[in-house]
XYZ file of C-alpha atoms in Angstrom:
707
model
C 33.501 9.644 -17.639
C 34.030 12.490 -15.651
C 32.811 10.532 -12.566
C 34.813 7.312 -13.500
C 37.654 10.121 -14.156
C 38.882 7.646 -16.806
C 41.695 8.939 -19.069
C 42.279 8.498 -22.421
C 44.948 6.282 -21.866
C 43.380 4.110 -19.351
C 40.493 3.511 -22.238
C 43.253 2.639 -24.832
C 44.752 0.274 -22.687
C 41.150 -1.830 -22.236
C 40.823 -1.580 -26.011
C 44.360 -2.832 -26.666
C 44.139 -5.650 -23.699
C 40.722 -7.011 -25.293
C 42.877 -7.420 -28.511
C 45.565 -8.799 -27.323
C 42.863 -11.514 -25.549
C 41.575 -12.186 -28.708
C 38.921 -9.766 -28.588
C 37.325 -10.907 -25.264
C 36.623 -8.389 -23.254
C 39.244 -8.008 -20.123
C 38.190 -8.508 -16.611
C 36.847 -4.678 -15.624
C 40.024 -4.631 -12.660
C 42.428 -4.822 -15.456
C 42.163 -0.813 -16.117
C 42.868 -0.340 -12.539
C 46.421 -1.568 -12.989
C 47.390 0.973 -15.066
C 46.730 3.546 -12.834
C 50.429 4.894 -11.540
C 49.547 5.261 -8.377
C 48.494 2.010 -7.821
C 51.267 -0.030 -9.373
C 53.845 2.039 -8.031
C 56.390 0.750 -11.015
C 55.214 -2.851 -10.734
C 53.636 -4.707 -13.363
C 50.599 -5.182 -14.104
C 48.633 -8.708 -13.468
C 46.751 -10.008 -16.527
C 44.268 -12.578 -16.745
C 44.123 -14.116 -20.709
C 41.827 -15.896 -22.296
C 42.763 -19.526 -21.066
C 42.321 -22.367 -24.271
C 40.384 -25.747 -23.469
C 43.016 -27.564 -21.091
C 42.816 -24.190 -19.013
C 46.283 -23.008 -20.371
C 47.074 -19.630 -21.433
C 46.981 -19.387 -25.089
C 50.228 -17.567 -26.341
C 50.486 -15.772 -29.572
C 52.430 -13.882 -32.137
C 51.665 -10.273 -32.214
C 52.460 -8.685 -35.797
C 52.469 -4.539 -36.091
C 53.040 -2.197 -38.426
C 54.853 1.494 -37.643
C 51.761 3.095 -36.504
C 50.805 -0.142 -34.275
C 54.131 -0.322 -32.822
C 54.361 3.026 -31.893
C 50.460 3.020 -30.404
C 51.755 -0.154 -28.115
C 55.159 0.882 -27.102
C 53.493 4.206 -26.106
C 51.137 2.639 -23.039
C 52.229 -0.812 -22.794
C 55.782 -2.802 -22.050
C 57.144 -5.886 -23.220
C 56.491 -7.647 -19.490
C 52.269 -6.430 -20.156
C 52.771 -8.070 -23.999
C 53.821 -11.463 -21.885
C 51.296 -11.199 -19.488
C 48.622 -11.155 -22.126
C 50.298 -14.511 -23.465
C 52.420 -12.243 -26.486
C 55.349 -14.380 -26.605
C 57.170 -12.777 -29.156
C 56.314 -9.899 -31.151
C 57.573 -8.780 -34.740
C 57.173 -5.896 -37.613
C 55.182 -7.187 -40.386
C 58.000 -6.121 -42.911
C 60.412 -8.013 -41.270
C 61.585 -11.201 -42.293
C 59.332 -13.705 -40.232
C 59.478 -17.980 -40.008
C 56.966 -20.180 -39.951
C 55.579 -20.559 -36.168
C 52.830 -23.636 -36.776
C 50.133 -23.904 -34.187
C 50.534 -20.293 -32.727
C 47.447 -17.493 -33.368
C 48.941 -14.808 -34.823
C 47.880 -10.965 -33.613
C 47.553 -8.401 -36.404
C 47.105 -4.904 -35.417
C 48.121 -2.880 -38.638
C 47.014 -0.345 -40.989
C 44.513 -1.001 -43.292
C 46.511 -0.268 -46.447
C 46.898 -2.409 -49.478
C 50.749 -3.385 -48.827
C 50.044 -4.671 -45.586
C 46.836 -6.440 -46.765
C 49.096 -7.942 -49.534
C 51.344 -9.050 -46.491
C 49.018 -10.757 -44.501
C 47.195 -12.380 -47.608
C 50.958 -13.930 -48.033
C 51.418 -15.194 -44.558
C 48.036 -16.991 -44.978
C 48.882 -18.434 -48.060
C 52.342 -20.034 -46.703
C 50.838 -21.002 -43.202
C 53.497 -19.070 -41.205
C 50.923 -19.170 -38.251
C 47.598 -21.027 -37.519
C 44.463 -18.732 -36.758
C 44.983 -15.386 -38.014
C 43.265 -12.855 -35.795
C 43.255 -9.403 -38.090
C 42.871 -6.079 -36.136
C 42.805 -2.936 -38.085
C 44.031 0.371 -36.475
C 40.812 2.509 -37.971
C 38.053 1.275 -40.368
C 39.053 -0.367 -43.671
C 37.723 0.907 -46.843
C 35.028 -1.202 -48.803
C 37.406 -1.465 -52.140
C 40.205 -2.657 -49.996
C 37.866 -5.229 -48.310
C 36.952 -6.897 -51.252
C 40.434 -6.931 -52.963
C 41.516 -8.533 -50.053
C 38.703 -10.900 -49.799
C 39.616 -11.416 -53.233
C 43.216 -12.021 -52.597
C 42.055 -14.668 -49.809
C 39.490 -16.415 -51.907
C 42.043 -17.096 -54.341
C 44.539 -18.470 -52.656
C 41.813 -20.794 -50.669
C 42.802 -19.736 -47.134
C 39.794 -18.246 -45.865
C 39.801 -20.881 -42.795
C 42.903 -19.587 -41.659
C 41.232 -16.077 -40.663
C 39.674 -16.189 -37.343
C 38.227 -13.008 -37.108
C 38.751 -9.506 -38.945
C 38.022 -6.288 -36.586
C 38.561 -2.153 -37.017
C 39.430 -0.990 -33.948
C 39.761 2.785 -34.103
C 43.460 3.103 -32.151
C 44.847 5.032 -34.888
C 46.353 7.660 -31.777
C 49.484 7.681 -29.680
C 48.972 8.503 -26.485
C 51.943 9.911 -24.523
C 50.608 11.041 -21.408
C 46.898 10.438 -19.240
C 45.252 12.713 -21.385
C 47.734 13.993 -24.313
C 47.493 12.034 -27.535
C 48.813 12.923 -30.973
C 48.086 11.361 -34.658
C 51.453 10.966 -35.343
C 51.267 12.721 -38.582
C 54.952 13.892 -38.693
C 56.559 17.038 -38.372
C 55.444 18.579 -41.710
C 51.798 19.498 -41.146
C 52.294 22.851 -40.468
C 54.011 23.427 -43.489
C 51.670 21.405 -45.546
C 48.628 23.002 -44.459
C 50.268 26.618 -45.091
C 52.657 25.921 -48.210
C 51.364 26.979 -51.660
C 53.102 24.020 -52.820
C 50.772 21.379 -51.232
C 48.367 20.080 -53.723
C 44.907 19.971 -53.006
C 44.548 16.220 -53.368
C 47.278 16.449 -50.462
C 45.535 18.400 -48.382
C 41.937 16.125 -48.846
C 44.161 13.168 -47.684
C 45.740 15.251 -44.888
C 42.328 16.252 -43.630
C 40.920 12.936 -44.036
C 43.307 11.134 -41.835
C 42.873 14.096 -39.348
C 39.267 12.966 -39.368
C 39.702 9.267 -39.285
C 42.107 9.564 -36.376
C 39.510 12.150 -34.024
C 36.741 9.532 -34.894
C 39.099 7.044 -33.408
C 39.533 9.049 -30.590
C 35.993 9.737 -30.086
C 34.922 6.315 -30.064
C 37.632 5.259 -27.572
C 35.846 8.204 -25.027
C 32.832 6.325 -25.804
C 30.741 9.776 -26.441
C 29.713 12.216 -29.364
C 30.885 15.666 -28.458
C 29.670 18.712 -29.601
C 32.312 20.367 -31.987
C 33.477 23.855 -31.879
C 36.076 25.630 -34.415
C 36.792 29.104 -36.113
C 35.536 29.766 -39.344
C 37.882 29.333 -41.915
C 41.281 27.208 -42.171
C 41.680 23.563 -41.716
C 39.584 23.624 -38.511
C 36.486 24.162 -40.195
C 37.049 21.543 -42.982
C 37.815 19.002 -40.195
C 35.136 19.923 -38.274
C 32.935 19.861 -40.994
C 34.122 16.530 -42.388
C 33.892 15.109 -38.859
C 30.630 16.101 -38.045
C 29.553 14.543 -41.699
C 31.363 11.225 -40.151
C 29.574 10.943 -37.066
C 26.227 11.243 -38.530
C 26.422 8.753 -41.326
C 27.500 6.165 -38.495
C 24.889 7.018 -35.710
C 22.163 6.773 -38.861
C 23.616 4.489 -41.508
C 25.906 1.868 -38.968
C 24.118 -1.300 -37.920
C 26.436 -1.435 -34.794
C 26.365 1.946 -33.199
C 29.417 2.299 -31.624
C 27.791 4.684 -29.142
C 24.693 2.901 -28.399
C 26.095 0.323 -25.587
C 28.569 2.420 -23.842
C 28.312 0.845 -20.531
C 31.500 3.398 -19.190
C 29.657 6.137 -19.656
C 26.331 6.219 -17.995
C 25.976 9.943 -17.800
C 25.711 9.992 -21.581
C 22.329 7.626 -21.612
C 20.047 10.544 -21.666
C 22.313 12.110 -24.565
C 21.973 15.358 -23.182
C 24.281 18.002 -24.160
C 25.735 18.860 -20.600
C 26.802 15.328 -20.119
C 28.793 15.315 -23.381
C 32.351 16.495 -24.091
C 32.674 19.383 -26.612
C 35.820 19.161 -29.317
C 37.345 22.037 -29.877
C 39.935 22.043 -33.198
C 41.814 24.893 -33.508
C 44.337 25.664 -36.445
C 48.148 26.211 -35.222
C 48.371 29.593 -36.347
C 46.131 30.989 -33.509
C 49.175 31.177 -31.596
C 52.527 30.054 -32.282
C 54.328 30.977 -28.908
C 53.881 27.782 -27.465
C 55.654 25.983 -29.994
C 58.779 28.483 -29.771
C 58.842 29.295 -26.045
C 61.502 28.242 -22.827
C 59.635 26.149 -20.901
C 60.217 25.700 -16.857
C 58.088 22.699 -16.269
C 59.827 19.290 -15.952
C 57.995 17.360 -19.105
C 58.536 20.733 -21.221
C 62.157 20.716 -20.408
C 62.403 17.319 -21.110
C 60.885 17.293 -24.794
C 63.331 20.384 -25.279
C 66.410 19.532 -24.372
C 66.352 15.687 -24.283
C 64.688 15.707 -27.376
C 61.316 13.225 -26.044
C 59.852 10.878 -28.756
C 57.332 8.554 -28.091
C 58.048 8.935 -24.057
C 61.783 7.738 -25.130
C 64.754 10.011 -24.499
C 68.372 9.308 -24.369
C 70.602 10.637 -22.372
C 74.412 10.856 -21.823
C 76.525 9.648 -18.844
C 79.863 9.425 -17.870
C 81.461 5.914 -18.307
C 83.346 6.160 -14.977
C 82.192 9.052 -12.901
C 85.722 9.701 -11.046
C 87.099 9.793 -13.811
C 85.698 11.900 -16.775
C 88.340 11.449 -18.938
C 86.839 7.953 -20.278
C 84.390 9.497 -21.745
C 80.564 9.416 -22.009
C 77.817 6.321 -22.750
C 74.209 7.037 -24.425
C 71.878 5.446 -22.050
C 68.069 5.431 -23.145
C 64.757 5.714 -21.041
C 61.080 4.957 -20.899
C 58.747 7.556 -19.050
C 55.644 5.646 -18.930
C 52.690 5.497 -16.569
C 54.193 3.166 -14.171
C 56.815 5.607 -13.501
C 55.446 6.924 -10.289
C 57.933 9.787 -9.960
C 56.962 11.014 -13.759
C 53.463 10.689 -12.922
C 53.727 13.048 -10.272
C 56.488 15.653 -11.806
C 55.442 15.589 -14.992
C 53.968 18.942 -15.143
C 55.992 20.742 -12.080
C 58.655 23.246 -12.612
C 61.875 21.828 -12.054
C 62.836 23.521 -9.012
C 60.220 21.809 -7.136
C 61.243 18.256 -9.469
C 64.274 18.902 -7.265
C 63.196 19.093 -4.396
C 60.652 15.923 -4.504
C 64.003 14.293 -5.632
C 65.577 15.046 -2.648
C 62.392 14.013 -0.572
C 62.070 10.570 -2.372
C 66.047 9.889 -1.478
C 65.549 10.250 1.914
C 62.514 8.153 1.985
C 64.387 5.529 0.040
C 67.188 5.810 2.492
C 65.006 5.783 5.553
C 63.087 2.399 4.378
C 66.222 0.863 3.144
C 68.113 1.321 6.697
C 64.728 0.506 8.494
C 64.748 -3.031 6.819
C 68.431 -3.789 6.969
C 67.906 -2.456 10.853
C 65.201 -5.091 11.468
C 67.515 -8.279 9.539
C 70.744 -7.008 10.906
C 72.293 -7.076 7.369
C 74.746 -4.344 6.523
C 72.943 -3.758 3.241
C 70.113 -4.519 0.774
C 72.361 -6.446 -1.644
C 73.790 -8.580 1.972
C 70.245 -10.162 2.881
C 70.048 -12.463 -0.218
C 73.332 -14.361 1.622
C 72.130 -13.552 5.460
C 71.265 -16.610 7.240
C 71.411 -15.354 10.444
C 68.425 -12.868 10.444
C 64.878 -13.944 11.953
C 62.654 -15.830 9.337
C 60.079 -13.265 10.378
C 61.992 -10.242 9.469
C 63.587 -11.817 6.580
C 60.508 -12.703 4.769
C 59.388 -8.933 5.322
C 62.627 -7.963 3.912
C 62.379 -10.427 0.884
C 58.284 -9.231 -0.022
C 60.028 -5.397 0.012
C 62.973 -5.597 -2.208
C 61.184 -5.886 -5.278
C 59.162 -2.408 -4.730
C 62.841 -0.927 -2.977
C 64.947 -2.185 -6.080
C 62.329 -0.511 -8.667
C 62.202 2.740 -6.369
C 65.816 2.811 -6.834
C 66.209 2.427 -10.692
C 63.350 5.405 -11.144
C 65.004 7.625 -8.896
C 68.599 6.569 -10.175
C 66.934 7.550 -13.822
C 65.165 10.740 -12.229
C 68.464 11.324 -11.070
C 70.549 11.388 -14.476
C 67.840 13.321 -16.575
C 68.096 16.185 -14.043
C 71.790 16.076 -14.517
C 71.688 15.946 -18.489
C 68.773 19.014 -17.909
C 70.874 21.244 -15.715
C 73.612 20.342 -18.183
C 71.177 21.972 -20.951
C 70.174 24.698 -18.780
C 73.757 25.881 -17.980
C 75.151 25.592 -21.505
C 72.172 27.214 -23.088
C 71.424 29.488 -20.851
C 67.825 28.545 -20.382
C 66.803 30.074 -17.173
C 67.305 33.723 -18.545
C 65.769 32.962 -21.535
C 62.784 31.623 -19.723
C 62.911 34.562 -17.327
C 62.903 37.501 -20.181
C 60.110 35.551 -21.704
C 57.608 35.272 -18.580
C 58.096 39.422 -18.965
C 58.264 39.334 -23.280
C 55.676 42.368 -23.561
C 57.968 44.576 -21.220
C 61.241 44.184 -23.238
C 62.025 47.144 -25.756
C 63.684 46.774 -28.841
C 66.805 48.206 -27.043
C 66.745 45.188 -24.617
C 66.116 43.017 -26.996
C 69.360 44.117 -29.705
C 71.621 43.779 -26.171
C 70.441 40.204 -25.665
C 71.075 38.901 -29.116
C 74.064 40.702 -29.256
C 75.091 39.541 -26.024
C 77.855 36.369 -26.223
C 77.152 35.230 -22.874
C 73.550 34.633 -23.769
C 73.818 30.251 -24.150
C 76.174 28.104 -26.883
C 72.533 27.657 -28.661
C 71.454 30.589 -31.810
C 68.182 28.919 -32.214
C 67.352 29.871 -28.513
C 67.782 33.703 -29.886
C 66.335 33.280 -32.736
C 63.055 31.479 -30.577
C 63.404 34.363 -28.251
C 63.175 37.100 -30.809
C 60.209 35.372 -32.962
C 57.904 35.503 -29.347
C 58.870 39.117 -28.593
C 58.229 40.029 -32.460
C 54.736 37.941 -32.186
C 53.994 39.594 -29.037
C 54.975 43.235 -29.150
C 52.861 46.245 -29.563
C 55.664 48.610 -30.290
C 56.213 49.282 -34.367
C 58.942 47.417 -35.498
C 60.426 49.478 -38.722
C 62.615 47.616 -41.861
C 65.749 49.379 -40.128
C 65.054 47.874 -36.895
C 64.197 44.493 -38.354
C 67.506 44.887 -40.229
C 69.210 45.492 -36.730
C 67.669 42.482 -35.578
C 68.295 39.666 -38.515
C 72.308 41.418 -38.414
C 72.585 40.701 -34.679
C 71.008 37.399 -35.579
C 73.133 36.387 -37.933
C 76.117 37.318 -36.239
C 75.353 35.077 -33.418
C 75.022 32.098 -35.798
C 71.187 31.802 -36.083
C 69.402 30.894 -39.578
C 66.771 33.961 -40.026
C 65.081 31.939 -43.128
C 62.017 31.563 -41.031
C 61.701 35.397 -40.404
C 60.098 35.619 -43.680
C 57.410 34.084 -42.933
C 57.300 35.048 -39.147
C 56.381 38.818 -40.847
C 53.949 37.341 -43.133
C 51.896 35.801 -39.881
C 52.589 38.302 -37.372
C 49.648 40.932 -37.604
C 47.265 37.668 -37.625
C 48.759 35.797 -34.733
C 48.825 39.300 -32.726
C 44.829 39.696 -33.229
C 44.426 35.821 -32.340
C 46.742 35.567 -29.152
C 45.075 36.106 -25.622
C 47.748 35.252 -23.361
C 46.619 36.778 -20.169
C 48.979 38.516 -17.526
C 50.044 36.947 -14.367
C 47.767 36.795 -11.552
C 50.176 37.691 -9.139
C 53.569 38.429 -10.721
C 56.845 37.959 -8.458
C 58.629 41.001 -7.118
C 61.096 42.663 -9.216
C 63.400 43.148 -6.564
C 63.656 38.965 -5.718
C 63.841 37.750 -9.645
C 67.511 38.302 -10.065
C 68.754 37.137 -6.608
C 66.649 33.973 -7.524
C 68.470 33.287 -11.056
C 71.852 34.550 -9.953
C 71.199 31.432 -7.413
C 70.223 29.171 -10.373
C 73.290 30.166 -12.449
C 75.750 27.882 -10.504
C 73.371 24.939 -9.391
C 74.144 22.920 -12.606
C 77.734 22.115 -11.578
C 76.643 21.736 -7.599
C 74.212 19.411 -8.202
C 75.611 17.535 -10.797
C 78.364 16.617 -8.361
C 75.945 15.774 -5.749
C 74.336 13.040 -8.265
C 77.602 10.935 -9.004
C 77.018 7.110 -8.953
C 73.213 8.150 -7.858
C 74.285 8.854 -4.300
C 71.242 8.022 -2.927
C 70.037 10.259 0.369
C 72.035 12.759 -0.607
C 71.051 15.764 0.657
C 70.825 18.797 -1.772
C 68.632 21.289 -0.054
C 70.990 23.746 0.009
C 71.656 23.565 -3.582
C 68.207 24.180 -4.338
C 67.525 26.700 -1.887
C 67.868 29.747 -4.050
C 65.642 28.860 -6.935
C 62.627 26.655 -4.849
C 60.740 29.535 -4.204
C 60.518 30.697 -7.872
C 57.291 29.329 -9.670
C 56.175 30.206 -13.058
C 52.963 32.862 -12.911
C 49.794 31.134 -13.124
C 49.373 32.737 -17.194
C 46.756 31.123 -19.296
C 47.861 31.000 -22.755
C 45.568 31.367 -26.130
C 44.557 28.064 -26.281
C 43.414 27.700 -22.350
C 41.569 30.760 -22.993
C 39.466 29.655 -25.806
C 38.854 26.631 -23.722
C 37.783 28.789 -20.745
C 35.622 30.729 -22.708
C 33.885 27.448 -24.226
C 33.634 25.407 -21.058
C 33.050 27.889 -18.804
C 31.561 31.126 -20.291
C 30.594 32.432 -17.080
C 34.163 32.531 -15.608
C 36.094 33.775 -19.067
C 37.157 37.120 -19.774
C 35.264 39.357 -22.308
C 38.077 39.465 -24.464
C 38.212 35.495 -24.639
C 34.465 35.044 -25.501
C 34.009 37.857 -27.847
C 37.052 35.831 -29.990
C 35.167 32.743 -29.507
C 31.536 33.927 -30.167
C 31.518 33.572 -33.829
C 33.184 30.205 -33.398
C 30.744 27.642 -35.766
C 28.643 24.855 -33.966
C 28.072 21.195 -34.614
C 26.116 18.804 -33.016
C 26.284 15.377 -34.943
C 23.259 14.385 -33.079
C 21.094 17.297 -34.371
C 19.416 17.553 -37.579
C 19.896 21.508 -37.073
C 23.406 22.317 -35.998
C 25.393 21.012 -39.319
C 27.560 23.052 -41.395
C 28.291 22.906 -45.083
C 31.467 21.270 -46.605
C 34.236 23.901 -47.375
C 36.643 23.568 -50.308
C 39.853 22.604 -49.847
C 41.553 25.522 -51.788
C 39.976 27.321 -48.313
C 42.444 25.112 -46.152
C 45.566 27.060 -47.138
C 46.354 30.626 -46.588
C 43.101 30.986 -44.336
C 43.701 32.071 -41.065
C 41.004 30.625 -38.118
C 39.675 32.545 -35.518
C 39.698 36.199 -37.427
C 37.187 38.520 -35.825
C 34.866 40.398 -37.588
C 33.524 39.700 -41.441
C 31.620 36.617 -39.521
C 27.825 36.134 -39.950
C 26.419 36.871 -36.455
C 26.368 33.320 -34.319
C 27.705 31.225 -37.594
C 24.879 29.185 -36.486
C 25.409 29.109 -33.048
C 22.072 30.446 -30.841
C 22.897 32.106 -27.536
C 22.082 29.450 -25.360
C 24.395 27.198 -27.243
C 27.438 29.796 -27.039
C 27.036 30.365 -23.102
C 26.553 26.202 -22.986
C 28.980 24.882 -19.999
C 31.201 21.651 -20.151
C 33.129 19.539 -17.674
C 34.810 17.906 -20.212
C 36.667 18.993 -23.284
C 38.891 17.607 -25.986
C 41.492 20.361 -27.745
C 42.994 19.212 -30.815
C 45.564 21.839 -32.682
C 46.411 21.036 -36.323
C 49.711 21.701 -37.273
C 51.893 20.563 -34.115
C 51.255 20.154 -30.584
C 53.203 21.918 -27.592
C 53.953 20.507 -24.296
C 53.318 24.105 -22.854
C 49.843 23.830 -23.827
C 49.057 20.476 -22.728
C 50.357 21.453 -19.122
C 48.951 24.906 -19.393
C 45.838 23.239 -20.036
C 45.791 20.707 -17.150
C 46.557 23.351 -14.783
C 43.602 25.344 -15.502
C 41.485 22.287 -15.162
C 42.707 21.612 -11.641
C 42.874 25.315 -10.821
C 39.159 25.884 -11.973
C 37.468 22.741 -11.348
C 35.622 21.204 -8.214
C 37.915 21.269 -5.480
C 40.804 23.604 -7.105
C 42.143 26.491 -5.806
C 40.263 28.885 -7.863
C 37.271 26.754 -8.556
C 33.834 28.223 -7.369
C 31.644 26.470 -4.631
C 30.222 23.483 -6.105
C 31.774 23.794 -9.311
C 32.223 20.717 -11.500
C 35.509 18.643 -11.840
C 36.902 19.621 -15.128
C 38.843 17.813 -17.331
C 40.616 18.290 -20.858
C 42.360 15.950 -23.362
C 44.676 17.829 -25.602
C 45.625 16.210 -28.743
C 47.350 17.910 -32.169
C 48.557 16.061 -35.626
C 51.892 15.726 -33.796
C 53.833 16.680 -31.079
C 56.599 19.050 -32.305
C 59.650 20.381 -30.399
C 60.412 23.986 -30.772
C 63.795 23.200 -33.063
C 62.064 21.044 -35.335
C 58.920 23.790 -35.878
C 61.499 26.327 -36.795
C 63.853 24.686 -38.731
C 62.124 21.890 -40.245
C 58.683 24.182 -40.950
C 59.112 28.009 -40.506
C 62.055 28.029 -42.227
C 60.845 25.999 -45.315
C 58.027 28.559 -45.478
C 60.576 31.321 -44.957
C 61.735 29.984 -47.983
C 59.395 29.594 -49.793
C 58.277 33.186 -48.772
C 61.281 34.827 -49.947
C-alpha cells in the first residue's frame, strides 16, 4: 500500500463503485478520479456496466442510516448518477413500485432490514435485487431470511447477496470512524453499563475494525496496552482474523492484487494496528486547536463532512437578518484537501492567493475575448471563435473554483466570529504553555469576564490544566476553582469524574515539549494583531469579494505557527513504528504492550472477561509480565504503515498531529532520516466527538454517577 499510496478513502470508493456496478469490477482508472488534485472539483467520469443492448443499467439504491452515511461521506449525487443510480431511497421510507428496474440494497444485516427486503420482494417493487450487507451476516439471520423468501416464493427475484465489509465512515483520506455515537466513552467507563451491553459494543468495534482491515487488504500486527477495552478488542479481532484465515473458503486476503508488497507475508511489509483506550490521554478531546479542520469541527460542529454556517441575507443591510447555508467538505474540494490540516492564519493567506489567481485567470479570459466579465461571455458573439472556444472550455472550472472559494470565505468569516466571540486565540495561546501556568494565573483566567462568552471554554481550559500540571491541588484550591467556574456559568459536574482519573491520565500522557518554542517577546504582539482581525476580515469578505487582497489583515498573525508538539497518541505510535527514533520514555511505556500476529501460531492472547473492560485503565506502567508475550525483536520491529484506533472517541487534533508526524519524519520529510521509508498513518475511532459533546454528554454524565 505504501508504494501505491492509495488512501483508505480511495479503497472504500473503489469498493462502493463495484457495488454500484452490480459487483462487477470498475475500471482501474476510476480510483484515480477521486484524487483531489486531479479532479479540481470536477465530477469523476464513471463507466457503468452495460446491458445487452449496450445501454447503461439504471438502478434504484436503497440504504439504511449507516449505508447512507457511508456513501454520502465519499460520493455525491452526481457520482451516483454516473454509475447509473437514478433514485436513492431510505429503506424505512414509503417506497412505490418501480417495475423493470433493479434495486441495490446497502444495509446492515439486521432482522428489521431483512424483513423489509423480504416485503419488497413479495410486493414486486423492483425487478432483480442485489443485496449488499455492510458487514458479514450471521448464519441464524441468513437462515431466517432464506425461510422468509422461500415461504413467499420470491427467491428468483434475488440476483446477488454479498457481504461487503464497509461498516465504517471515511471523513478524510486516512480518517475513519465506526459511527457508534457520542456515548461510547461513557458506556465503557460507567458502572451502570451491563456486561451484555459491553460485549455487544466490543463485538461491533471488532466487526468494524475487521472491515477496515479487509478494505486495506493486509492482515496487520496488532499492538495494544494490557487491560481495558483495548485488550479485549485486540484479542477478539486476532481470533476473528485467525478463524477467517483458517476456515474461510474464500480468503479475503489471498487475492489482494492491490498489495503486492504483502505477498510474502513478512511483518515489515505489513501494517501495525495500534488499539488504544481513550483514557490514555483526554486532553485532545478538550483542547482548543488552531488548524482549519479542528476549528471547523469545534466551532461549526462538523458532522459527516457537513457544516452549517449563518450568513447575512443582505451584506449591505445587516438588519435583514441571517440565513443558514449548509456546505459539504469533500474530496473534490481542492482548497479543503490542501488546507484542512494547516494553521488558520495560513489558510487566510491561501484564500488570498487563490482569489488573486482566480482574478488573474478571469481577467486573462475576458481580455482575450473582449468581454467585460465572465457572465457576458455567453451572450458575446463578437469574440473570435478560437478565443471563445477556449473561454467556454475554461468556464466550468473557473465557476467551480469561484464557488469553492466563496464557500471557504463564508466558513472563514464564521470561524473568525467564533474566535472573536469566544476568545479562542487566547485559550489556544494559554494551552500551548499549559504546564507553565500557576494556580494563581489559572484562577485569574477563570475569573476574567473578558475571556469569551462561552463558559464551557473555561471549563475545558481548567480540565486541561488540571490533568497536565505537576502542582499539588489541595481541596481548598479545588473549591476556589469550582467557585470561579460556577460564577462564570459553567456546569462543573464533569469535575467529579475528572478528579478520579487525574492520576491515571497523568501517568499515561507523554506530550512532548515544543521543539523550537516561539520567543515570548513576540507572542503577545502577534496575538494582539489577531484580536482585531475578526472585524476587518469580515468586512473585506462581503459578497465574496473575489480578488480582495487582505495581506495587511493577516500580517500580524501569519508568522505565528503552532509548535511541533507530538501528542501522547503520536508518541505511542512513534515508539511502535520507529523505536530507533522514539524517546526512551515513550518506549518504556509501550514496552509491555501486547503483541498479536494473526498469521502466527505463537503471538496470540487469551480472552479477558467482559467485566475487565470497565474501569480498567490501559497503559499503566508496572505490574505486567515482562514482554507481555512480545520478544525483544518484536518490540523493536519498525513499520512504515499504521492504523491507530482510539476506543471511546476520536479527536481531529490527534488525526492532524499524526499526519504531521508522518510527513515530518517519513522519507522526504524535513525531519526524516536519509533513506527513511515514507510513512502512512490511518487514524480511526468509535466516533469523532467534539469537545462540547464530550464534556457535557460524557464526562458530565460520568461525573453525576461519580458524585
